Each structure stands twice: as structure tokens, then as C-alpha cells.
């Protein structure tokens, strides 16, 4: 990454150190119990592959040995993997900021201080998320010595063992069934990207376009951040605690407010494709579930309740700030879209969605599956 006098815009090493120091310890598990959980997750990851690919009729057109790896990690391992992904994805944006700062008097000093501050902030964010993520398909994953990736940086699947054990205990569900259920969801994401070669580049292009449109004027960015803070604190004439409302009547999150009009258009397309991917994964794991996960109904019921309510007031506030509430809507809206299309067109008809970027649903079509169906039939 481009740096000024050896100083990066984000001190990534400090981000990892901060997150590792602040992340909460996982559940108490004996050494034998930990080994058993890791071993079982690896077995389920392998068996999930055939379950998912048979149900979805999506099979990669490439040798099995080139598939992306499946890694069972702890919370610090998840942090390290995500820092590597962030660093890769944000590199063009940070280089752009760095170039502008290099022409500013005192830019080197500001860069050194800012990199440390931002590193701590990123670390704090990751420490919050590291105890909540059960699994993740890391789409943009440069390989490292400790964290192998797929060919040409094509991703890796992470299963966060302590979080899975924590949630299965919290929900009081069968641990063997729950671990397989989680693997079915995450393997669906791995299959999506393995069977649809253009998908990764398409999403990366959209994200880079979004970042390329970022307003680099510090005063404008500060004003938007101030608007976001006022919105979240209930200022700007709103009743205390209600915040600023979007067109859907919900409180706007930080990510939604720090955008140009062009970024909102791009975000609309990204929201649609992410809703599709997440909803498809939910649909698949519930579709496969009854055959291979005996207690799937109980697991889904308890997990949905947990997903909707969060762990408490602070957790709900952070979810809103970070835009995680929007992710929850993606699961719900996307699953409803997939279910409606499969019921109308069958699985093969639904799979037309993977033909090209032009056949992906729009944001409005996610909420109105019949419109997408009509477009495909025209």
C-alpha cells in the first residue's frame, strides 16, 4: 500500500493488536471438547458441499482441487483474516487519500497520528464483530502464511468455532445439528462464488466504484458524520431516541448517510445482490435441513428470535450504527425473493439469476419477485 514516509493511512498491525486485546474470551471448553468441535465442523463443511450443490444444481466448472479452502478459526484468527481482506479492498481508496494528504503541509505528521487513531478504531469495531460472526465467506482474501486463500485470491470460508459453540449453548439446541446447519449456510456462499465465476469481479467492481465516488473533501465528510451523529442521538428536531427516518420509516445508519447520490445508486445494486446471496443461503439451508438436520425447525425458530432481538440495548444501538440491521433485512427480503421465484419457476428457472450481471434482481425486484419473473419472461 502506498504510504507517506513509511506511514500508512491505517495502522493495520495496531488494528489487529487492539481487536485481539479487546475481544471477549470464548466459552469455556475443554481441550478435548475444542478438538472435537473443530473436527466436527471440518467434517460438516465437507458433507455440506454435496448437500448444497445437489439441492441448488450449482456446480463449479473447475477441478475440485482449485476450490477455495475452508478454515476453522478462533476469534483472533477471524480478526486477522478480515484485516487482510479490508486492507486489500480499501487499498485504492487509501492510496487516493494518501496522495492528497502528501501535498498538505504537515501531512506526514497527520498521517502518523491518523493511522494510529484509525487503527485503534478499526480494532475496536472488529473486536465487537469477532464474537458475533458464526461463519463467513471471505470474498476478497489475499493468502498469507497462516491463512491460505483460493487461487488468485479467490476467497476462503471461515467457520468461527468458539462463536458457534457459544450460540448452540445459548439456544440450547443439539450441537451436532446446529454445526451442520451453520455449515450449510456458509457452504452455499462458497458454492455461489465457485459456480458463478463473474460474481466476485462484479461485486468488487461495484465496491471499487462506490469507494471511488467517496467525497474526499474533509469538511464535507465531517459535516456528513455530524449529521449521522445527530441522527443517531435524536437531534435535528426529532423526538429523543427516534433519529432521522429514511423513506422506509427506519432510522438511517452511519453508512447510509455518508454517501453521494451516485454512491446511493451503487449501494442500491449492492444491497440487491447481497440480499440475493444471503436470502439464497437461508433458503438452501432450510431446504436441505429437513433431510439432514433432524431438529432444523427448532433451530430456525430459536435462531430467528435471537437474530431479531439482539443481546441488549447497547448491541441494538451498535447494530443500527454499523448497518447490521440492514443485513438482517437482507436475509429476510432475499429469502422471500428466492422462495417466490423457485415456487413459480422451479430451481432451474431461478438459477437464471446467475447468468450475468444483467439478470441479477434490482433492489425493487427483490421486494417484488413477480417483476423479476416478468423481466426474465420478456
Short mmCIF file of C-alpha atoms in Angstrom, two decimals:
data_model
loop_
_atom_site.label_atom_id
_atom_site.label_comp_id
_atom_site.label_asym_id
_atom_site.label_seq_id
_atom_site.Cartn_x
_atom_site.Cartn_y
_atom_site.Cartn_z
CA UNK A 1 0.00 0.00 0.00
CA UNK A 2 1.19 3.50 -0.78
CA UNK A 3 2.44 5.23 2.34
CA UNK A 4 3.90 8.61 3.23
CA UNK A 5 7.31 8.36 4.80
CA UNK A 6 6.58 4.72 5.67
CA UNK A 7 3.32 5.68 7.43
CA UNK A 8 0.08 4.04 6.30
CA UNK A 9 -3.35 5.66 6.47
CA UNK A 10 -4.47 2.81 8.75
CA UNK A 11 -2.11 1.10 11.16
CA UNK A 12 -3.31 -2.43 10.39
CA UNK A 13 -0.96 -4.08 12.88
CA UNK A 14 -2.38 -1.86 15.61
CA UNK A 15 -5.90 -2.76 14.46
CA UNK A 16 -5.14 -6.47 14.91
CA UNK A 17 -3.45 -5.90 18.27
CA UNK A 18 -6.35 -3.76 19.53
CA UNK A 19 -9.03 -6.20 18.44
CA UNK A 20 -7.15 -9.18 19.85
CA UNK A 21 -6.72 -7.40 23.18
CA UNK A 22 -10.35 -6.25 23.45
CA UNK A 23 -12.23 -9.24 22.05
CA UNK A 24 -14.13 -11.17 24.67
CA UNK A 25 -12.90 -14.67 25.52
CA UNK A 26 -14.88 -17.52 24.04
CA UNK A 27 -16.93 -20.04 26.00
CA UNK A 28 -15.19 -22.37 28.42
CA UNK A 29 -14.39 -25.54 26.51
CA UNK A 30 -12.08 -28.38 27.48
CA UNK A 31 -9.15 -29.11 25.20
CA UNK A 32 -10.82 -32.34 24.12
CA UNK A 33 -14.13 -30.52 23.54
CA UNK A 34 -12.41 -27.89 21.41
CA UNK A 35 -10.68 -30.53 19.29
CA UNK A 36 -13.97 -32.37 18.82
CA UNK A 37 -15.82 -29.18 17.78
CA UNK A 38 -13.14 -28.24 15.24
CA UNK A 39 -13.04 -31.76 13.82
CA UNK A 40 -16.82 -31.93 13.51
CA UNK A 41 -17.02 -28.55 11.79
CA UNK A 42 -14.46 -29.70 9.24
CA UNK A 43 -16.45 -32.89 8.57
CA UNK A 44 -19.69 -30.94 8.23
CA UNK A 45 -18.05 -28.47 5.87
CA UNK A 46 -17.10 -31.36 3.57
CA UNK A 47 -20.51 -33.07 3.71
CA UNK A 48 -22.34 -29.75 3.22
CA UNK A 49 -20.72 -29.28 -0.15
CA UNK A 50 -22.57 -32.16 -1.80
CA UNK A 51 -25.85 -31.38 0.01
CA UNK A 52 -25.78 -27.76 -1.21
CA UNK A 53 -24.64 -28.45 -4.76
CA UNK A 54 -27.19 -31.22 -5.20
CA UNK A 55 -30.05 -29.06 -3.91
CA UNK A 56 -29.12 -25.89 -5.83
CA UNK A 57 -27.93 -27.67 -9.00
CA UNK A 58 -24.95 -25.30 -8.97
CA UNK A 59 -21.62 -26.98 -9.68
CA UNK A 60 -18.33 -25.22 -10.36
CA UNK A 61 -16.88 -25.73 -13.81
CA UNK A 62 -13.36 -26.27 -12.49
CA UNK A 63 -11.31 -29.01 -10.77
CA UNK A 64 -12.12 -29.72 -7.13
CA UNK A 65 -8.52 -29.06 -6.08
CA UNK A 66 -8.93 -25.41 -7.06
CA UNK A 67 -11.85 -24.89 -4.65
CA UNK A 68 -11.44 -22.22 -2.00
CA UNK A 69 -10.26 -23.54 1.38
CA UNK A 70 -12.37 -23.98 4.50
CA UNK A 71 -10.70 -22.72 7.69
CA UNK A 72 -11.92 -23.28 11.25
CA UNK A 73 -10.65 -20.30 13.26
CA UNK A 74 -10.88 -18.69 16.68
CA UNK A 75 -11.83 -15.05 17.25
CA UNK A 76 -8.30 -13.62 16.79
CA UNK A 77 -7.97 -15.72 13.62
CA UNK A 78 -11.18 -14.17 12.28
CA UNK A 79 -9.78 -10.71 13.06
CA UNK A 80 -6.52 -11.36 11.21
CA UNK A 81 -8.36 -12.71 8.17
CA UNK A 82 -10.68 -9.72 7.98
CA UNK A 83 -7.89 -7.18 8.40
CA UNK A 84 -6.16 -8.79 5.42
CA UNK A 85 -9.40 -8.53 3.43
CA UNK A 86 -10.04 -4.90 4.42
CA UNK A 87 -6.50 -3.95 3.54
CA UNK A 88 -6.86 -5.48 0.09
CA UNK A 89 -10.27 -3.98 -0.64
CA UNK A 90 -9.63 -0.47 0.70
CA UNK A 91 -6.18 -0.08 -0.81
CA UNK A 92 -7.26 2.06 -3.83
CA UNK A 93 -9.26 4.45 -1.63
CA UNK A 94 -6.50 4.84 0.93
CA UNK A 95 -3.94 5.46 -1.80
CA UNK A 96 -6.16 8.23 -3.14
CA UNK A 97 -6.39 9.85 0.30
CA UNK A 98 -2.66 9.42 0.80
CA UNK A 99 -1.86 11.24 -2.43
CA UNK A 100 -4.00 14.18 -1.40
CA UNK A 101 -2.50 14.29 2.07
CA UNK A 102 1.09 14.20 0.75
CA UNK A 103 0.62 17.67 -0.75
CA UNK A 104 -0.67 19.08 2.56
CA UNK A 105 1.76 20.87 4.92
CA UNK A 106 2.35 18.63 7.93
CA UNK A 107 0.76 15.71 6.12
CA UNK A 108 3.36 13.22 7.35
CA UNK A 109 2.67 14.05 11.00
CA UNK A 110 -1.07 13.94 10.47
CA UNK A 111 -0.71 10.63 8.67
CA UNK A 112 1.23 9.07 11.53
CA UNK A 113 -1.30 10.20 14.15
CA UNK A 114 -4.31 9.44 11.96
CA UNK A 115 -3.05 5.97 11.12
CA UNK A 116 -2.75 5.11 14.81
CA UNK A 117 -6.17 6.53 15.66
CA UNK A 118 -7.85 4.78 12.75
CA UNK A 119 -6.06 1.53 13.60
CA UNK A 120 -7.49 1.63 17.12
CA UNK A 121 -10.98 2.43 15.81
CA UNK A 122 -10.88 -0.43 13.28
CA UNK A 123 -9.64 -2.73 16.04
CA UNK A 124 -12.49 -1.75 18.34
CA UNK A 125 -15.03 -2.43 15.58
CA UNK A 126 -13.52 -5.83 14.82
CA UNK A 127 -13.45 -6.79 18.50
CA UNK A 128 -17.22 -6.19 18.61
CA UNK A 129 -17.90 -8.23 15.49
CA UNK A 130 -15.44 -11.05 16.25
CA UNK A 131 -17.63 -12.52 18.97
CA UNK A 132 -20.79 -12.45 16.80
CA UNK A 133 -19.87 -13.94 13.43
CA UNK A 134 -20.53 -17.68 13.12
CA UNK A 135 -19.15 -18.14 9.64
CA UNK A 136 -18.12 -16.01 6.69
CA UNK A 137 -17.22 -16.49 3.08
CA UNK A 138 -14.36 -14.05 2.64
CA UNK A 139 -14.67 -12.96 -0.97
CA UNK A 140 -11.54 -10.81 -1.11
CA UNK A 141 -8.93 -12.82 0.73
CA UNK A 142 -5.22 -12.49 -0.06
CA UNK A 143 -3.40 -15.63 1.03
CA UNK A 144 -0.93 -15.40 3.91
CA UNK A 145 1.31 -17.97 5.56
CA UNK A 146 -1.23 -18.59 8.33
CA UNK A 147 -4.39 -18.02 6.27
CA UNK A 148 -4.40 -19.76 2.88
CA UNK A 149 -6.76 -18.50 0.20
CA UNK A 150 -8.13 -19.76 -3.06
CA UNK A 151 -6.37 -19.49 -6.41
CA UNK A 152 -5.75 -15.89 -7.49
CA UNK A 153 -7.05 -14.56 -4.17
CA UNK A 154 -10.49 -16.04 -4.85
CA UNK A 155 -11.58 -16.32 -1.26
CA UNK A 156 -11.84 -18.66 1.70
CA UNK A 157 -14.57 -19.91 4.01
CA UNK A 158 -14.18 -19.17 7.72
CA UNK A 159 -16.02 -21.03 10.49
CA UNK A 160 -15.58 -19.35 13.90
CA UNK A 161 -15.62 -22.31 16.28
CA UNK A 162 -15.98 -20.51 19.67
CA UNK A 163 -18.91 -18.43 18.41
CA UNK A 164 -20.72 -21.48 17.06
CA UNK A 165 -20.26 -23.29 20.39
CA UNK A 166 -21.42 -20.19 22.29
CA UNK A 167 -24.63 -19.82 20.27
CA UNK A 168 -25.54 -23.52 20.31
CA UNK A 169 -25.29 -23.40 24.11
CA UNK A 170 -27.22 -20.14 24.35
CA UNK A 171 -30.04 -21.53 22.20
CA UNK A 172 -29.92 -24.91 23.97
CA UNK A 173 -30.07 -26.85 20.70
CA UNK A 174 -28.44 -30.06 19.53
CA UNK A 175 -24.80 -29.07 18.88
CA UNK A 176 -24.26 -31.59 16.07
CA UNK A 177 -27.36 -30.40 14.21
CA UNK A 178 -26.55 -26.73 14.77
CA UNK A 179 -22.99 -27.07 13.46
CA UNK A 180 -24.19 -28.75 10.29
CA UNK A 181 -26.93 -26.14 9.86
CA UNK A 182 -24.37 -23.32 10.03
CA UNK A 183 -22.10 -25.12 7.57
CA UNK A 184 -24.97 -25.46 5.07
CA UNK A 185 -25.47 -21.69 5.04
CA UNK A 186 -21.80 -20.87 4.65
CA UNK A 187 -21.18 -23.58 2.06
CA UNK A 188 -23.96 -22.04 -0.03
CA UNK A 189 -21.91 -18.83 -0.24
CA UNK A 190 -18.83 -20.82 -1.19
CA UNK A 191 -20.83 -22.56 -3.92
CA UNK A 192 -22.27 -19.28 -5.21
CA UNK A 193 -18.84 -17.85 -5.91
CA UNK A 194 -17.33 -21.13 -7.11
CA UNK A 195 -20.14 -21.80 -9.61
CA UNK A 196 -20.56 -18.20 -10.83
CA UNK A 197 -17.07 -17.09 -11.97
CA UNK A 198 -18.04 -13.49 -12.79
CA UNK A 199 -19.71 -12.80 -9.43
CA UNK A 200 -16.60 -11.90 -7.45
CA UNK A 201 -15.30 -9.45 -10.05
CA UNK A 202 -18.74 -7.89 -10.40
CA UNK A 203 -19.07 -7.22 -6.67
CA UNK A 204 -15.50 -5.99 -6.42
CA UNK A 205 -16.14 -3.60 -9.31
CA UNK A 206 -19.24 -2.21 -7.62
CA UNK A 207 -17.40 -1.72 -4.33
CA UNK A 208 -14.48 -0.01 -6.02
CA UNK A 209 -16.90 2.28 -7.86
CA UNK A 210 -18.55 3.09 -4.54
CA UNK A 211 -15.20 3.90 -2.92
CA UNK A 212 -14.07 5.85 -5.99
CA UNK A 213 -17.08 8.17 -5.55
CA UNK A 214 -16.17 8.93 -1.95
CA UNK A 215 -16.11 12.67 -1.33
CA UNK A 216 -12.51 13.43 -0.39
CA UNK A 217 -13.25 16.93 0.94
CA UNK A 218 -12.63 16.64 4.72
CA UNK A 219 -15.08 19.42 5.62
CA UNK A 220 -17.91 17.76 3.68
CA UNK A 221 -17.12 14.38 5.20
CA UNK A 222 -17.07 15.90 8.68
CA UNK A 223 -20.47 17.51 8.06
CA UNK A 224 -21.96 14.20 6.99
CA UNK A 225 -20.53 12.46 10.01
CA UNK A 226 -22.03 15.20 12.18
CA UNK A 227 -25.41 14.62 10.51
CA UNK A 228 -25.10 10.93 11.21
CA UNK A 229 -24.26 11.56 14.87
CA UNK A 230 -27.17 13.99 15.23
CA UNK A 231 -29.49 11.49 13.60
CA UNK A 232 -28.44 8.70 15.93
CA UNK A 233 -28.72 10.93 19.00
CA UNK A 234 -32.20 12.12 18.11
CA UNK A 235 -31.26 15.68 17.19
CA UNK A 236 -32.48 17.73 14.21
CA UNK A 237 -35.96 18.25 15.59
CA UNK A 238 -36.71 14.54 16.14
CA UNK A 239 -38.14 13.19 19.33
CA UNK A 240 -35.42 11.86 21.64
CA UNK A 241 -34.21 8.45 20.56
CA UNK A 242 -36.11 8.32 17.28
CA UNK A 243 -33.39 9.63 14.96
CA UNK A 244 -33.73 10.64 11.33
CA UNK A 245 -36.07 8.46 9.27
CA UNK A 246 -35.49 7.19 5.79
CA UNK A 247 -38.16 6.65 3.18
CA UNK A 248 -38.93 3.25 4.72
CA UNK A 249 -39.57 4.84 8.10
CA UNK A 250 -36.49 3.40 9.79
CA UNK A 251 -33.52 5.13 11.40
CA UNK A 252 -30.69 5.88 8.98
CA UNK A 253 -27.37 4.29 9.82
CA UNK A 254 -23.96 5.88 9.53
CA UNK A 255 -23.14 4.10 6.27
CA UNK A 256 -26.35 5.32 4.63
CA UNK A 257 -25.70 8.97 5.45
CA UNK A 258 -22.08 9.23 4.30
CA UNK A 259 -22.86 8.94 0.57
CA UNK A 260 -23.14 10.90 -2.62
CA UNK A 261 -26.18 10.37 -4.90
CA UNK A 262 -24.06 8.16 -7.17
CA UNK A 263 -22.99 6.08 -4.18
CA UNK A 264 -26.64 5.58 -3.23
CA UNK A 265 -27.31 4.14 -6.69
CA UNK A 266 -24.35 1.79 -6.37
CA UNK A 267 -25.38 0.83 -2.86
CA UNK A 268 -28.86 0.00 -4.16
CA UNK A 269 -27.34 -2.51 -6.58
CA UNK A 270 -25.04 -3.92 -3.92
CA UNK A 271 -27.93 -4.23 -1.48
CA UNK A 272 -29.89 -6.21 -4.05
CA UNK A 273 -27.10 -8.67 -4.80
CA UNK A 274 -26.25 -9.12 -1.12
CA UNK A 275 -29.93 -9.72 -0.34
CA UNK A 276 -29.96 -12.34 -3.07
CA UNK A 277 -26.84 -14.09 -1.74
CA UNK A 278 -27.92 -14.06 1.90
CA UNK A 279 -31.53 -14.99 1.15
CA UNK A 280 -30.41 -17.81 -1.15
CA UNK A 281 -28.18 -19.20 1.62
CA UNK A 282 -31.05 -19.10 4.13
CA UNK A 283 -33.40 -20.75 1.64
CA UNK A 284 -30.90 -23.51 0.87
CA UNK A 285 -30.03 -24.37 4.45
CA UNK A 286 -33.72 -24.64 5.31
CA UNK A 287 -34.42 -26.60 2.13
CA UNK A 288 -31.65 -29.10 2.78
CA UNK A 289 -32.17 -29.05 6.53
CA UNK A 290 -35.16 -31.39 6.99
CA UNK A 291 -33.29 -34.25 5.31
CA UNK A 292 -30.01 -33.96 7.20
CA UNK A 293 -30.70 -31.81 10.30
CA UNK A 294 -33.42 -33.50 12.39
CA UNK A 295 -34.00 -30.52 14.70
CA UNK A 296 -33.91 -27.86 11.97
CA UNK A 297 -37.35 -26.44 12.86
CA UNK A 298 -36.37 -25.85 16.48
CA UNK A 299 -33.02 -24.37 15.48
CA UNK A 300 -34.55 -21.97 12.94
CA UNK A 301 -37.23 -20.83 15.38
CA UNK A 302 -34.78 -20.07 18.19
CA UNK A 303 -32.15 -18.57 15.90
CA UNK A 304 -34.60 -16.22 14.19
CA UNK A 305 -35.74 -14.93 17.57
CA UNK A 306 -32.14 -14.36 18.63
CA UNK A 307 -31.27 -12.69 15.31
CA UNK A 308 -34.22 -10.30 15.57
CA UNK A 309 -33.82 -9.19 19.18
CA UNK A 310 -30.06 -8.91 19.65
CA UNK A 311 -28.35 -9.18 23.00
CA UNK A 312 -29.43 -5.90 24.59
CA UNK A 313 -29.81 -2.16 24.18
CA UNK A 314 -26.12 -1.49 23.51
CA UNK A 315 -25.98 -4.33 21.00
CA UNK A 316 -29.04 -2.96 19.19
CA UNK A 317 -27.56 0.56 19.08
CA UNK A 318 -24.30 -0.73 17.63
CA UNK A 319 -26.13 -2.86 15.09
CA UNK A 320 -28.03 0.20 13.93
CA UNK A 321 -24.89 2.36 13.75
CA UNK A 322 -22.91 -0.24 11.81
CA UNK A 323 -25.74 -1.02 9.42
CA UNK A 324 -26.18 -4.58 10.74
CA UNK A 325 -29.95 -4.10 10.88
CA UNK A 326 -29.84 -3.72 7.11
CA UNK A 327 -28.07 -7.07 6.89
CA UNK A 328 -30.89 -8.70 8.86
CA UNK A 329 -33.39 -7.32 6.36
CA UNK A 330 -31.25 -8.75 3.55
CA UNK A 331 -31.73 -12.25 4.95
CA UNK A 332 -35.48 -11.81 5.19
CA UNK A 333 -36.13 -10.00 1.92
CA UNK A 334 -33.73 -12.12 -0.08
CA UNK A 335 -35.14 -15.41 1.22
CA UNK A 336 -38.65 -14.27 0.33
CA UNK A 337 -37.49 -13.40 -3.20
CA UNK A 338 -35.79 -16.78 -3.72
CA UNK A 339 -38.75 -18.72 -2.36
CA UNK A 340 -41.23 -16.89 -4.58
CA UNK A 341 -39.15 -17.39 -7.73
CA UNK A 342 -38.46 -21.08 -7.07
CA UNK A 343 -42.16 -21.71 -6.41
CA UNK A 344 -43.04 -20.06 -9.73
CA UNK A 345 -40.17 -21.18 -11.99
CA UNK A 346 -38.52 -24.10 -10.20
CA UNK A 347 -34.84 -24.28 -9.26
CA UNK A 348 -33.58 -24.26 -12.84
CA UNK A 349 -35.71 -21.20 -13.60
CA UNK A 350 -34.40 -19.43 -10.52
CA UNK A 351 -30.81 -20.25 -11.50
CA UNK A 352 -31.15 -17.94 -14.49
CA UNK A 353 -30.32 -15.25 -11.93
CA UNK A 354 -26.67 -16.35 -12.16
CA UNK A 355 -26.42 -15.88 -15.95
CA UNK A 356 -24.84 -12.43 -15.91
CA UNK A 357 -24.92 -9.12 -14.00
CA UNK A 358 -27.91 -8.15 -16.17
CA UNK A 359 -30.01 -10.99 -14.75
CA UNK A 360 -29.40 -10.08 -11.13
CA UNK A 361 -32.51 -8.65 -9.45
CA UNK A 362 -32.71 -4.94 -8.80
CA UNK A 363 -33.43 -3.61 -5.34
CA UNK A 364 -37.08 -3.09 -6.25
CA UNK A 365 -37.33 -6.58 -7.77
CA UNK A 366 -36.09 -8.12 -4.52
CA UNK A 367 -39.24 -6.70 -2.93
CA UNK A 368 -41.38 -7.63 -5.95
CA UNK A 369 -40.26 -11.03 -7.29
CA UNK A 370 -43.03 -11.03 -9.90
CA UNK A 371 -41.32 -8.08 -11.62
CA UNK A 372 -38.08 -10.06 -11.98
CA UNK A 373 -40.02 -13.07 -13.26
CA UNK A 374 -41.80 -10.89 -15.84
CA UNK A 375 -38.47 -9.42 -16.96
CA UNK A 376 -36.98 -12.87 -17.44
CA UNK A 377 -40.02 -13.96 -19.47
CA UNK A 378 -39.99 -10.90 -21.73
#
